[in-house]
Short mmCIF file of C-alpha atoms in Angstrom, two decimals:
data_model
loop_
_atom_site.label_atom_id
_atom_site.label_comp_id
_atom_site.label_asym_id
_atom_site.label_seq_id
_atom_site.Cartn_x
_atom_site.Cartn_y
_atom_site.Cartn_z
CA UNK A 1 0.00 0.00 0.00
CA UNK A 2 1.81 3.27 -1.61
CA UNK A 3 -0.37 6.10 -1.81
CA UNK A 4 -0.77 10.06 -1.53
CA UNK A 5 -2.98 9.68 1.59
CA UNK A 6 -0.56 6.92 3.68
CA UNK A 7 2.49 9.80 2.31
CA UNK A 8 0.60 12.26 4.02
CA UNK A 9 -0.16 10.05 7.10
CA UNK A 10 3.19 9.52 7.62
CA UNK A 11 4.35 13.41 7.19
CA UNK A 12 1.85 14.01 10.12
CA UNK A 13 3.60 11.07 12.67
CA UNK A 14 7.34 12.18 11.04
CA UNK A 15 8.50 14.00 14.11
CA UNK A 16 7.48 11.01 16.45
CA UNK A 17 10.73 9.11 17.97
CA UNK A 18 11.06 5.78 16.37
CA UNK A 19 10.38 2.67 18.38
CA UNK A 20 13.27 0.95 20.49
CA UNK A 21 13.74 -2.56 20.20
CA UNK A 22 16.47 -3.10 23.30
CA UNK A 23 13.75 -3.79 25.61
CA UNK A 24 11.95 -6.66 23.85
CA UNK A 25 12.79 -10.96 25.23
CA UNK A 26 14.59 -12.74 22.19
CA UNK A 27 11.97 -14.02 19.77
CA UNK A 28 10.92 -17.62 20.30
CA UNK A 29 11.36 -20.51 18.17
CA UNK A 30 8.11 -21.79 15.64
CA UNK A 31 4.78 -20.23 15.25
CA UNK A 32 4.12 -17.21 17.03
CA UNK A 33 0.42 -14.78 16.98
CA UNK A 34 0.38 -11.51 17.14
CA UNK A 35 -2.57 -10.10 18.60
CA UNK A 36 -3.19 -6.34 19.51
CA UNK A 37 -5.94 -6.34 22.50
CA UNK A 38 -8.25 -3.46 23.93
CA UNK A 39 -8.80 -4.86 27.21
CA UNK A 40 -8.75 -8.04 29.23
CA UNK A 41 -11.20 -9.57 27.98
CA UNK A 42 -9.35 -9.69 24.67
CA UNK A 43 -6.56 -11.35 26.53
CA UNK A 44 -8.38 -14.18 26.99
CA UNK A 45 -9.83 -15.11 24.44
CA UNK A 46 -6.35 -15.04 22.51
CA UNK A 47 -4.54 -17.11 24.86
CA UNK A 48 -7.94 -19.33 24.80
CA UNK A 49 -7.11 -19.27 21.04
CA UNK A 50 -3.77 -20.07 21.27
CA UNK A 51 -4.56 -22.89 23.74
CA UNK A 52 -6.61 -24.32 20.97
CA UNK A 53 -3.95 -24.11 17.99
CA UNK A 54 -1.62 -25.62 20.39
CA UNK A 55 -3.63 -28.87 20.90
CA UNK A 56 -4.08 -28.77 16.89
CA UNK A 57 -0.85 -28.42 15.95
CA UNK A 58 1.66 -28.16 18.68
CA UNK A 59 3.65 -25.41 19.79
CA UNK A 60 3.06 -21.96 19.50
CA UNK A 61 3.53 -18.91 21.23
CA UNK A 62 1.74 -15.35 21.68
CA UNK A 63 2.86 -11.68 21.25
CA UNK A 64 0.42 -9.13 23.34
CA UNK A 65 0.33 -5.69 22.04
CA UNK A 66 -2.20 -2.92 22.97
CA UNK A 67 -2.73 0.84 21.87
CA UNK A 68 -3.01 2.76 25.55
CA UNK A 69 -3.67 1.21 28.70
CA UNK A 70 -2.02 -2.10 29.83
CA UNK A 71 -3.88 -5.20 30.27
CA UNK A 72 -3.73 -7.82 32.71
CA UNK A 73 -1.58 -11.06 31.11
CA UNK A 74 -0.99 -13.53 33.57
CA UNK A 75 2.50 -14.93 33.07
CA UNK A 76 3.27 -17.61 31.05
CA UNK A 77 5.61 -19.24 29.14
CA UNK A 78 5.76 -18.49 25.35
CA UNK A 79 3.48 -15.23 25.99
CA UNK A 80 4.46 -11.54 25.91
CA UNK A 81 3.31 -8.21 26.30
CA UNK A 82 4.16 -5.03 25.05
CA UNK A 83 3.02 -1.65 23.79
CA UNK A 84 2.05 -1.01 20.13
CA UNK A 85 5.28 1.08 18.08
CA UNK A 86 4.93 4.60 17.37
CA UNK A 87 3.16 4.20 13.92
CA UNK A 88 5.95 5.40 12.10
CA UNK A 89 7.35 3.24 9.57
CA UNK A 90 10.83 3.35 11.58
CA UNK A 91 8.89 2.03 14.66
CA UNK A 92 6.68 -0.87 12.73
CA UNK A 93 10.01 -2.05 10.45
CA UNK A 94 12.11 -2.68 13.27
CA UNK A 95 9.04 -4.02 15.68
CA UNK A 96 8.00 -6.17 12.77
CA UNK A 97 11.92 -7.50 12.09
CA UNK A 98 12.57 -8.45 15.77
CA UNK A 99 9.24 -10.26 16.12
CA UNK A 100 8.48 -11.68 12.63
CA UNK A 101 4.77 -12.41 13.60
CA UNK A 102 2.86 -15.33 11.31
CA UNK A 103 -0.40 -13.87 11.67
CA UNK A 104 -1.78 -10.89 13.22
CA UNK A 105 -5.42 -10.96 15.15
CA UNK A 106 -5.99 -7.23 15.27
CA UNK A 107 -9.46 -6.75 18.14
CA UNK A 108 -11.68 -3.82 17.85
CA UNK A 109 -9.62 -1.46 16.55
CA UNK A 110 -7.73 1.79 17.03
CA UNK A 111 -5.74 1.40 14.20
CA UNK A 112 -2.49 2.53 12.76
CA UNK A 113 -1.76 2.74 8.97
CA UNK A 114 1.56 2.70 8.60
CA UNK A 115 2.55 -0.61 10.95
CA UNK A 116 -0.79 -1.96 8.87
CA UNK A 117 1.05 -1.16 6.17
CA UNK A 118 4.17 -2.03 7.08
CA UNK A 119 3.04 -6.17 7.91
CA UNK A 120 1.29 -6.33 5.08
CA UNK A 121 4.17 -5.76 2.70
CA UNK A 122 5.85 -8.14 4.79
CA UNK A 123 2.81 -10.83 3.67
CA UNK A 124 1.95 -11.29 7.49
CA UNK A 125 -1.99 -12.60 7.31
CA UNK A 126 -3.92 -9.82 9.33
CA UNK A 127 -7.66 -10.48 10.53
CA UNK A 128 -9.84 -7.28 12.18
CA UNK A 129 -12.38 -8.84 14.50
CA UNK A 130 -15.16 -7.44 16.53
CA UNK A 131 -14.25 -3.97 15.13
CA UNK A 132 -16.26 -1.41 17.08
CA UNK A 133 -17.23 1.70 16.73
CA UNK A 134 -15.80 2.77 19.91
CA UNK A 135 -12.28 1.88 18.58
CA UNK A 136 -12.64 2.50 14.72
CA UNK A 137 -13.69 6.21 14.89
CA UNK A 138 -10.38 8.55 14.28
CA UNK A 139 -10.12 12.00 12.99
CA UNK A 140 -7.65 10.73 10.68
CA UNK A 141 -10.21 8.82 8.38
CA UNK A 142 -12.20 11.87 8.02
CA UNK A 143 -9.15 13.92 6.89
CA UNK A 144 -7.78 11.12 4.48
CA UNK A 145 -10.34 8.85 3.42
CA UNK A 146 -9.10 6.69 0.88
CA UNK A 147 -6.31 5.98 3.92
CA UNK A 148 -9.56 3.94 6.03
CA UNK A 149 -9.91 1.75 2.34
CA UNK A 150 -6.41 1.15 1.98
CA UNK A 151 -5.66 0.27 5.29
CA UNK A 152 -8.65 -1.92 5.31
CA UNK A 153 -7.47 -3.69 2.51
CA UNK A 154 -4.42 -5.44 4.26
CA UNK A 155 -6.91 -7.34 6.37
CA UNK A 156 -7.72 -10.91 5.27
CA UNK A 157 -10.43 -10.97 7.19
CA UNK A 158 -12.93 -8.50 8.63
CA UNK A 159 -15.68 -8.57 11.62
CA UNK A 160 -18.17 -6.48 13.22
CA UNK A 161 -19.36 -6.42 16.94
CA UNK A 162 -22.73 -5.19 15.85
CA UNK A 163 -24.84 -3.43 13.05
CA UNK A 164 -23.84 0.02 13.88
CA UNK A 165 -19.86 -1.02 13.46
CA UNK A 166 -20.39 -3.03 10.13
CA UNK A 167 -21.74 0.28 8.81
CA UNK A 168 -18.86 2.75 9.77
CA UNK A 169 -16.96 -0.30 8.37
CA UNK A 170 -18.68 -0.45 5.27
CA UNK A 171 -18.29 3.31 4.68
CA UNK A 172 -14.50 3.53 5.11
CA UNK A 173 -14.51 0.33 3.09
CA UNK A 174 -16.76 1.96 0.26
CA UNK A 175 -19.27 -0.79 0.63
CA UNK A 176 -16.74 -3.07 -1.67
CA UNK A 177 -16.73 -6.32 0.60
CA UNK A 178 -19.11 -8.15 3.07
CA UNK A 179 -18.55 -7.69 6.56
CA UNK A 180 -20.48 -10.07 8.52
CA UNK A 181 -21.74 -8.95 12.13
CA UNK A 182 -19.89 -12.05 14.46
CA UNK A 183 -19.72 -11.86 18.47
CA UNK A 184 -16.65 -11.65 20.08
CA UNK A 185 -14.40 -14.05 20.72
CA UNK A 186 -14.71 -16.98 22.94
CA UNK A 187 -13.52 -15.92 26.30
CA UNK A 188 -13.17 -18.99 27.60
CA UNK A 189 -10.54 -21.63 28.88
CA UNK A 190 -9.06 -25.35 27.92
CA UNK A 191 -11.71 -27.56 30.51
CA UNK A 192 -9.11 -29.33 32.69
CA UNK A 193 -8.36 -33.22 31.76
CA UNK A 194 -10.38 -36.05 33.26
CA UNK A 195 -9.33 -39.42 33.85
CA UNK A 196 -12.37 -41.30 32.97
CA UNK A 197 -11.75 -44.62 34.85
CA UNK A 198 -10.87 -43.35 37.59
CA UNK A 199 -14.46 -40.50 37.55
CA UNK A 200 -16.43 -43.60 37.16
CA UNK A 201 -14.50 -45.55 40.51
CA UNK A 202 -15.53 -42.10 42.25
CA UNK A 203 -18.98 -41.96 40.93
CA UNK A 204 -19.39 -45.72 42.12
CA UNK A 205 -17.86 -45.05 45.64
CA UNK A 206 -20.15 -42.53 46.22
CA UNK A 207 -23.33 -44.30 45.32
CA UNK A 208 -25.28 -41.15 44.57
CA UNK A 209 -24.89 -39.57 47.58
CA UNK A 210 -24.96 -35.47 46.92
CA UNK A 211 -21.84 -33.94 46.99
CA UNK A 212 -20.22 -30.42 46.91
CA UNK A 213 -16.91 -29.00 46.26
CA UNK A 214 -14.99 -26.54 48.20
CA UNK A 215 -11.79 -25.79 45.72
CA UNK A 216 -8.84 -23.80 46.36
CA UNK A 217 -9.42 -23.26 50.11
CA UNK A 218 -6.94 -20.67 51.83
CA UNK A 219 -6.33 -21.46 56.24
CA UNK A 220 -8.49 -19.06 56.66
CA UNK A 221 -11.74 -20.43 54.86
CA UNK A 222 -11.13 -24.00 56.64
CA UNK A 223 -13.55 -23.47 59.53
CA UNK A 224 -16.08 -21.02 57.97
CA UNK A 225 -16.45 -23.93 55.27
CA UNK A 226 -16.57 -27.06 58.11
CA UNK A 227 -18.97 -24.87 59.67
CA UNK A 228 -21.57 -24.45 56.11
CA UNK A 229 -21.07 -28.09 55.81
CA UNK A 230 -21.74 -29.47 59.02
CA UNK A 231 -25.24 -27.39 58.87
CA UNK A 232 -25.92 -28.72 55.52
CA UNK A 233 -25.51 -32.12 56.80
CA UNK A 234 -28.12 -31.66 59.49
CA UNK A 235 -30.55 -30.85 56.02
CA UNK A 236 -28.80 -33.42 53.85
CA UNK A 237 -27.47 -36.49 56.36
CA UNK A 238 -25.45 -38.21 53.74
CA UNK A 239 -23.90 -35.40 52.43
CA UNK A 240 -19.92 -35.54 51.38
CA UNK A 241 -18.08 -32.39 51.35
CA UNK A 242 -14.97 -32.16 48.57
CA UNK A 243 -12.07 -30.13 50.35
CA UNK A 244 -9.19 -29.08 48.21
CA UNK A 245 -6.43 -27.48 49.54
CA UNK A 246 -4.85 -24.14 47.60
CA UNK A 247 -1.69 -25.86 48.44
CA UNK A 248 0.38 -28.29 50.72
CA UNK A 249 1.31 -26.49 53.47
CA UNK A 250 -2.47 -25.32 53.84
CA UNK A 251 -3.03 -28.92 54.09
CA UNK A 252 -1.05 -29.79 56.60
CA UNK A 253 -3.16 -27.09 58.62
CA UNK A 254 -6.41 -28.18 57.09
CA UNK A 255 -5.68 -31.91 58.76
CA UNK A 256 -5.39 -30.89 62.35
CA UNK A 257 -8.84 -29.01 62.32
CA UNK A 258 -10.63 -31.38 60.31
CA UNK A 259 -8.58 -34.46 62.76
CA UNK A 260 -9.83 -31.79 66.10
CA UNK A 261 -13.32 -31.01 65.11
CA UNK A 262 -13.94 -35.35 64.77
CA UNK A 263 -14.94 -35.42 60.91
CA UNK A 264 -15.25 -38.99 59.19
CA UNK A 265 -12.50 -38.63 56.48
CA UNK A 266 -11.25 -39.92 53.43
CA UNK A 267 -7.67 -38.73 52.90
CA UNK A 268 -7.24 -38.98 48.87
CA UNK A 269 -4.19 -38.99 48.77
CA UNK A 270 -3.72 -41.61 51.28
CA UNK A 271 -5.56 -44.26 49.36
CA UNK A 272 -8.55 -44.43 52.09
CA UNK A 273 -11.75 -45.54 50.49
CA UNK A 274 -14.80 -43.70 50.30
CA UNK A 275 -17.63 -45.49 52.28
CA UNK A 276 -21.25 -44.62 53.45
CA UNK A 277 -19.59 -42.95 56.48
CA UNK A 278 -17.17 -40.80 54.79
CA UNK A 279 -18.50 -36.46 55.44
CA UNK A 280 -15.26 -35.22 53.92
CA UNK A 281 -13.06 -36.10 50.67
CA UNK A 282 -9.97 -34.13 51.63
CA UNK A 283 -7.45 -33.38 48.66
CA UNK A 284 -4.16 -31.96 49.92
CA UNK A 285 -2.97 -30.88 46.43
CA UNK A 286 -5.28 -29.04 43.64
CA UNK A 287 -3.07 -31.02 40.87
CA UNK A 288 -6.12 -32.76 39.34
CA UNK A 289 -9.23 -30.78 39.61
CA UNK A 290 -10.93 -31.28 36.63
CA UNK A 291 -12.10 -34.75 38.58
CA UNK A 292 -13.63 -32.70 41.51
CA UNK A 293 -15.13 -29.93 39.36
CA UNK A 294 -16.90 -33.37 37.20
CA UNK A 295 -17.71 -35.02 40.39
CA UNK A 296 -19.32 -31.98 42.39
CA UNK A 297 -22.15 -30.34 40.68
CA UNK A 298 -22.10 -26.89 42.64
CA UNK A 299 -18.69 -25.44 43.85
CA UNK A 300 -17.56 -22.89 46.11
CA UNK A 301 -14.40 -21.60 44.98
CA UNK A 302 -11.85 -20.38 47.54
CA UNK A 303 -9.20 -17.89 48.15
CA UNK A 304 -12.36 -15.74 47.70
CA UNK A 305 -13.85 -15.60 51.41
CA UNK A 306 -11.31 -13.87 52.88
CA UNK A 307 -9.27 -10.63 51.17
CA UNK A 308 -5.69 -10.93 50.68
CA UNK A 309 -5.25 -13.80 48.21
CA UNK A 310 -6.38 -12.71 44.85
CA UNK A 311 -9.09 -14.68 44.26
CA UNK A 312 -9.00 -17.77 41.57
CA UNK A 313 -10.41 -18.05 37.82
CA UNK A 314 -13.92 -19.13 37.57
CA UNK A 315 -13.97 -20.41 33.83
CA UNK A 316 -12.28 -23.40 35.34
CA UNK A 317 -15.13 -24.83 37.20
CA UNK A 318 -17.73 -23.34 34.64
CA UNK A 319 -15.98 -24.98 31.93
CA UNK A 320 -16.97 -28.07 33.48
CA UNK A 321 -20.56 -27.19 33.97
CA UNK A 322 -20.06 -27.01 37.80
CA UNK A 323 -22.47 -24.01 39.35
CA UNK A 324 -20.53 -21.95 41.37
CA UNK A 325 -20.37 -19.77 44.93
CA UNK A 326 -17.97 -17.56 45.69
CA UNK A 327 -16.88 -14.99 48.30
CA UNK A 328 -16.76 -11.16 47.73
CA UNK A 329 -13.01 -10.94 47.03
CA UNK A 330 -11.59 -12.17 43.29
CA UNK A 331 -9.04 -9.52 42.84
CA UNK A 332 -8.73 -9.11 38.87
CA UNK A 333 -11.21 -11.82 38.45
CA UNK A 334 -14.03 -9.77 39.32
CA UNK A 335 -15.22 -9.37 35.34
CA UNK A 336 -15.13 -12.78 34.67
CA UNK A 337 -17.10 -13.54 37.70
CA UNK A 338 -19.93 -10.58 36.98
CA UNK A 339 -20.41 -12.36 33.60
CA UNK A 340 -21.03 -15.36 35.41
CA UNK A 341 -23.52 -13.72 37.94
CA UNK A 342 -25.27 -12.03 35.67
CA UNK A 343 -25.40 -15.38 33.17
CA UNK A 344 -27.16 -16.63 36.26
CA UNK A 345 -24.15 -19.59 36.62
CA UNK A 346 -22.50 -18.02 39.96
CA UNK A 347 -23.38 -16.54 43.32
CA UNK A 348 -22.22 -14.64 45.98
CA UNK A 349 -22.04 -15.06 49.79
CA UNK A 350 -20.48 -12.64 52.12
CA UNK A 351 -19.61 -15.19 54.92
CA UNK A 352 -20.11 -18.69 55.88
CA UNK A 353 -23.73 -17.86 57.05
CA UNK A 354 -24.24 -16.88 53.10
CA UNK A 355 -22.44 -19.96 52.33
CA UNK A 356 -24.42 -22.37 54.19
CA UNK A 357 -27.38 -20.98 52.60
CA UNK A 358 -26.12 -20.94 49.54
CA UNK A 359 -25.59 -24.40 50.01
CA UNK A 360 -29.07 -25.71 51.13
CA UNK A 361 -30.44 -24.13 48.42
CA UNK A 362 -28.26 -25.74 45.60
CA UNK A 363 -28.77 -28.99 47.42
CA UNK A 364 -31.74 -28.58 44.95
CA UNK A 365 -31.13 -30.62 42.11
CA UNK A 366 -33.42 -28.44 39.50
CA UNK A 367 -31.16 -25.28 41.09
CA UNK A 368 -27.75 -26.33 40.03
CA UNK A 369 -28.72 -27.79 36.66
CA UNK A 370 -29.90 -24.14 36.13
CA UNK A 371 -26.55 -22.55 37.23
CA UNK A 372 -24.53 -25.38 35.12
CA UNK A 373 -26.41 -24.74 32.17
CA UNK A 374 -26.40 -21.28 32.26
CA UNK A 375 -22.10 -21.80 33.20
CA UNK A 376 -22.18 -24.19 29.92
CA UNK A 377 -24.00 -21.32 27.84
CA UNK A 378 -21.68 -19.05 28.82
CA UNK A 379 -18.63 -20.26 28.34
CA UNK A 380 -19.72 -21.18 24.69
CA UNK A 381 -20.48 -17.55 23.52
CA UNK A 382 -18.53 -16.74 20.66
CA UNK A 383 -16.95 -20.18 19.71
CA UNK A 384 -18.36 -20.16 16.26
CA UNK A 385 -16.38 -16.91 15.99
CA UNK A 386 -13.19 -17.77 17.27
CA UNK A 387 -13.31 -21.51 15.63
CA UNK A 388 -13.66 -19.13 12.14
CA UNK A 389 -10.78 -17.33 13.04
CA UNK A 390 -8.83 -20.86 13.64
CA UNK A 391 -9.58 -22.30 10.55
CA UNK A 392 -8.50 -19.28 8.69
CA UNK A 393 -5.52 -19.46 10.78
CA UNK A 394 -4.89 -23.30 9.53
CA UNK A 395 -5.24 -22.10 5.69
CA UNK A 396 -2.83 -19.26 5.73
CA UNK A 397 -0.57 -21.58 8.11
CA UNK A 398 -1.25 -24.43 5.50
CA UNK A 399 -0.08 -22.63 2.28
CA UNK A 400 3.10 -21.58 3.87
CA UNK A 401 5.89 -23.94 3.15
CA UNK A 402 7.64 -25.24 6.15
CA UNK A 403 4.90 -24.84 8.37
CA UNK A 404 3.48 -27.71 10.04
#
């Protein structure tokens, strides 16, 4: 893309200071994404993507960019974050040689010509999805019009968020391609793995006796939780609580006060069977909890209870269909869980008064099918979106040589 308007797009950014490359990690081996994000949200649904395309075809890693404000990217390996370059040509040529992206995933909007321009003379695939008009409105198109077609042009592909975006879309496109109206993309996560043998020696053991989960639990949250239960057992006698520690040495503390307050237990990890008599299922270690999240069908997910330790992802448990309860502090998980709540797939209690209520009332059966359902739902928004996006991935990916 050589034209009068990107000439005079790139007079106006001249006297901005070209990007610096010192401060960017070495460049990994294989595949790697590129995605530029607006806000957290967007984070997860590319490293939801990326989780995908690695169980389809191995490894590959994710770059992170954004226009203004930093997002929250937990770490991990083969992920990285970073600003978007000055859109100068200087700043997208030498952002664009150290990185050497194999496809770009460029959400919402906000964006810049001249690194557009830049990747797509370098053949990089680019796909806009769930362009808004929040992020696609700049005085710049308005100025230079034919700049909107021409940047619009490098992308591949092209989405809309909704019917008012597809029509500023169409305009600075000049109505010369469809542009369907898609949701966003699947904010979800990879369901943990179940061994199935060993779910259906559980599910036997039990001999449908109701069960609940309490996952993650912090010392703290011990005795508010063998409080809620031992009420619910005086509603539900054969009742088996689920306790998972949030790590060892909260086990070792969880043991004394379970051994103190004279609680039937099976100790998983010690091999103990379950039996009719068995009240508690304690898990020292939260290594396998897709099992638990299976076996439970409502959840109460810890570290939440009590401030101070951040809280813990509830796609996890919803990804399994497992209803959930949680306490009043998540830390950065807070938008994930109001999606939930207002889904109708989570609740919360305020203290172990809330949580034995809580309980009693998802001891109905028609209750937690509800909240699962609605969890199920939820987590399933925009997958026809995002497996588009995947497959268009695999045929760009397919046509290179040398890629797998």
């Amino acid at each position: 893309m050589s034209s009068l308007s990107l000439t005079a797009y790139k007079a106006l950014t001249r006297g901005a200071k070209a990007a610096n490359i010192e401060h960017y990690e070495e460049r990994p081996q294989g595949l790697l994404i590129w995605g530029v994000v607006q806000n957290d949200a967007d984070v997860r649904s590319l490293l939801y993507l990326r989780e995908r395309l690695r169980v389809l075809r191995g490894p590959c890693d994710l770059l992170i960019t954004y226009p203004e404000n930093p997002p929250y990217v937990p770490k991990s390996k083969g992920v990285f974050c970073h600003p978007l370059p000055l859109d100068t040509t200087e700043g997208g040529r030498s952002f664009l040689q150290h990185w050497r992206p194999d496809y770009c995933i460029w959400i919402g909007g906000d964006l810049q010509p001249a690194l557009i321009t830049e990747a797509h003379e370098r053949k990089i695939p680019l796909s806009l999805v769930s362009a808004s008009v929040e992020h696609l409105d700049r005085p710049v198109w308005r100025w230079l019009p034919s700049l909107a077609r021409e940047t619009l042009d490098a992308f591949g592909l092209i989405t809309a968020i909704d019917a008012n975006s597809r029509q500023m879309l169409r305009k600075m496109d000049a109505t010369r391609r469809e542009i369907p109206v898609t949701d966003a993309l699947q904010d979800a996560v990879i369901a943990p793995t179940v061994n199935e043998s060993v779910f259906d020696e559980v599910l036997s053991d039990l001999n449908n006796r109701p069960v609940w989960l309490a996952a993650q639990v912090q010392a703290d949250e011990i005795k508010s939780i063998l409080s809620a239960h031992r009420e619910a057992i005086k509603i539900t006698h054969r009742l088996t609580l689920v306790l998972v520690a949030a790590s060892f040495p909260i086990s070792v503390e969880a043991r004394a006060i379970i051994k103190a307050q004279g609680w039937r237990v099976c100790y998983w990890e010690d091999g103990d069977p379950i039996d009719e008599e068995t009240q508690i299922i304690f898990v020292e270690e939260p290594e396998h909890m897709g099992l638990w999240y299976r076996i439970a069908p409502f959840c109460f997910l810890g570290s939440t209870l009590t401030p101070g330790h951040g809280g813990n992802d509830p796609y996890v448990p919803a990804s399994l269909g497992s209803a959930i309860i949680y306490g009043p502090n998540v830390g950065r998980h807070a938008p994930s869980f109001t999606r939930l709540v207002t889904a109708g797939a989570a609740r919360i209690v305020r203290d172990r008064y809330g949580l034995t209520r809580s309980i009693a009332h998802l001891l109905a059966a028609d209750q937690t099918a509800n909240m699962a359902h609605a969890a199920w739902i939820t987590m399933s928004e925009g997958a026809e979106a995002t497996d588009a996006l995947i497959e268009d991935i695999q045929e760009r990916w397919d046509t290179v040589e040398g890629h797998p």
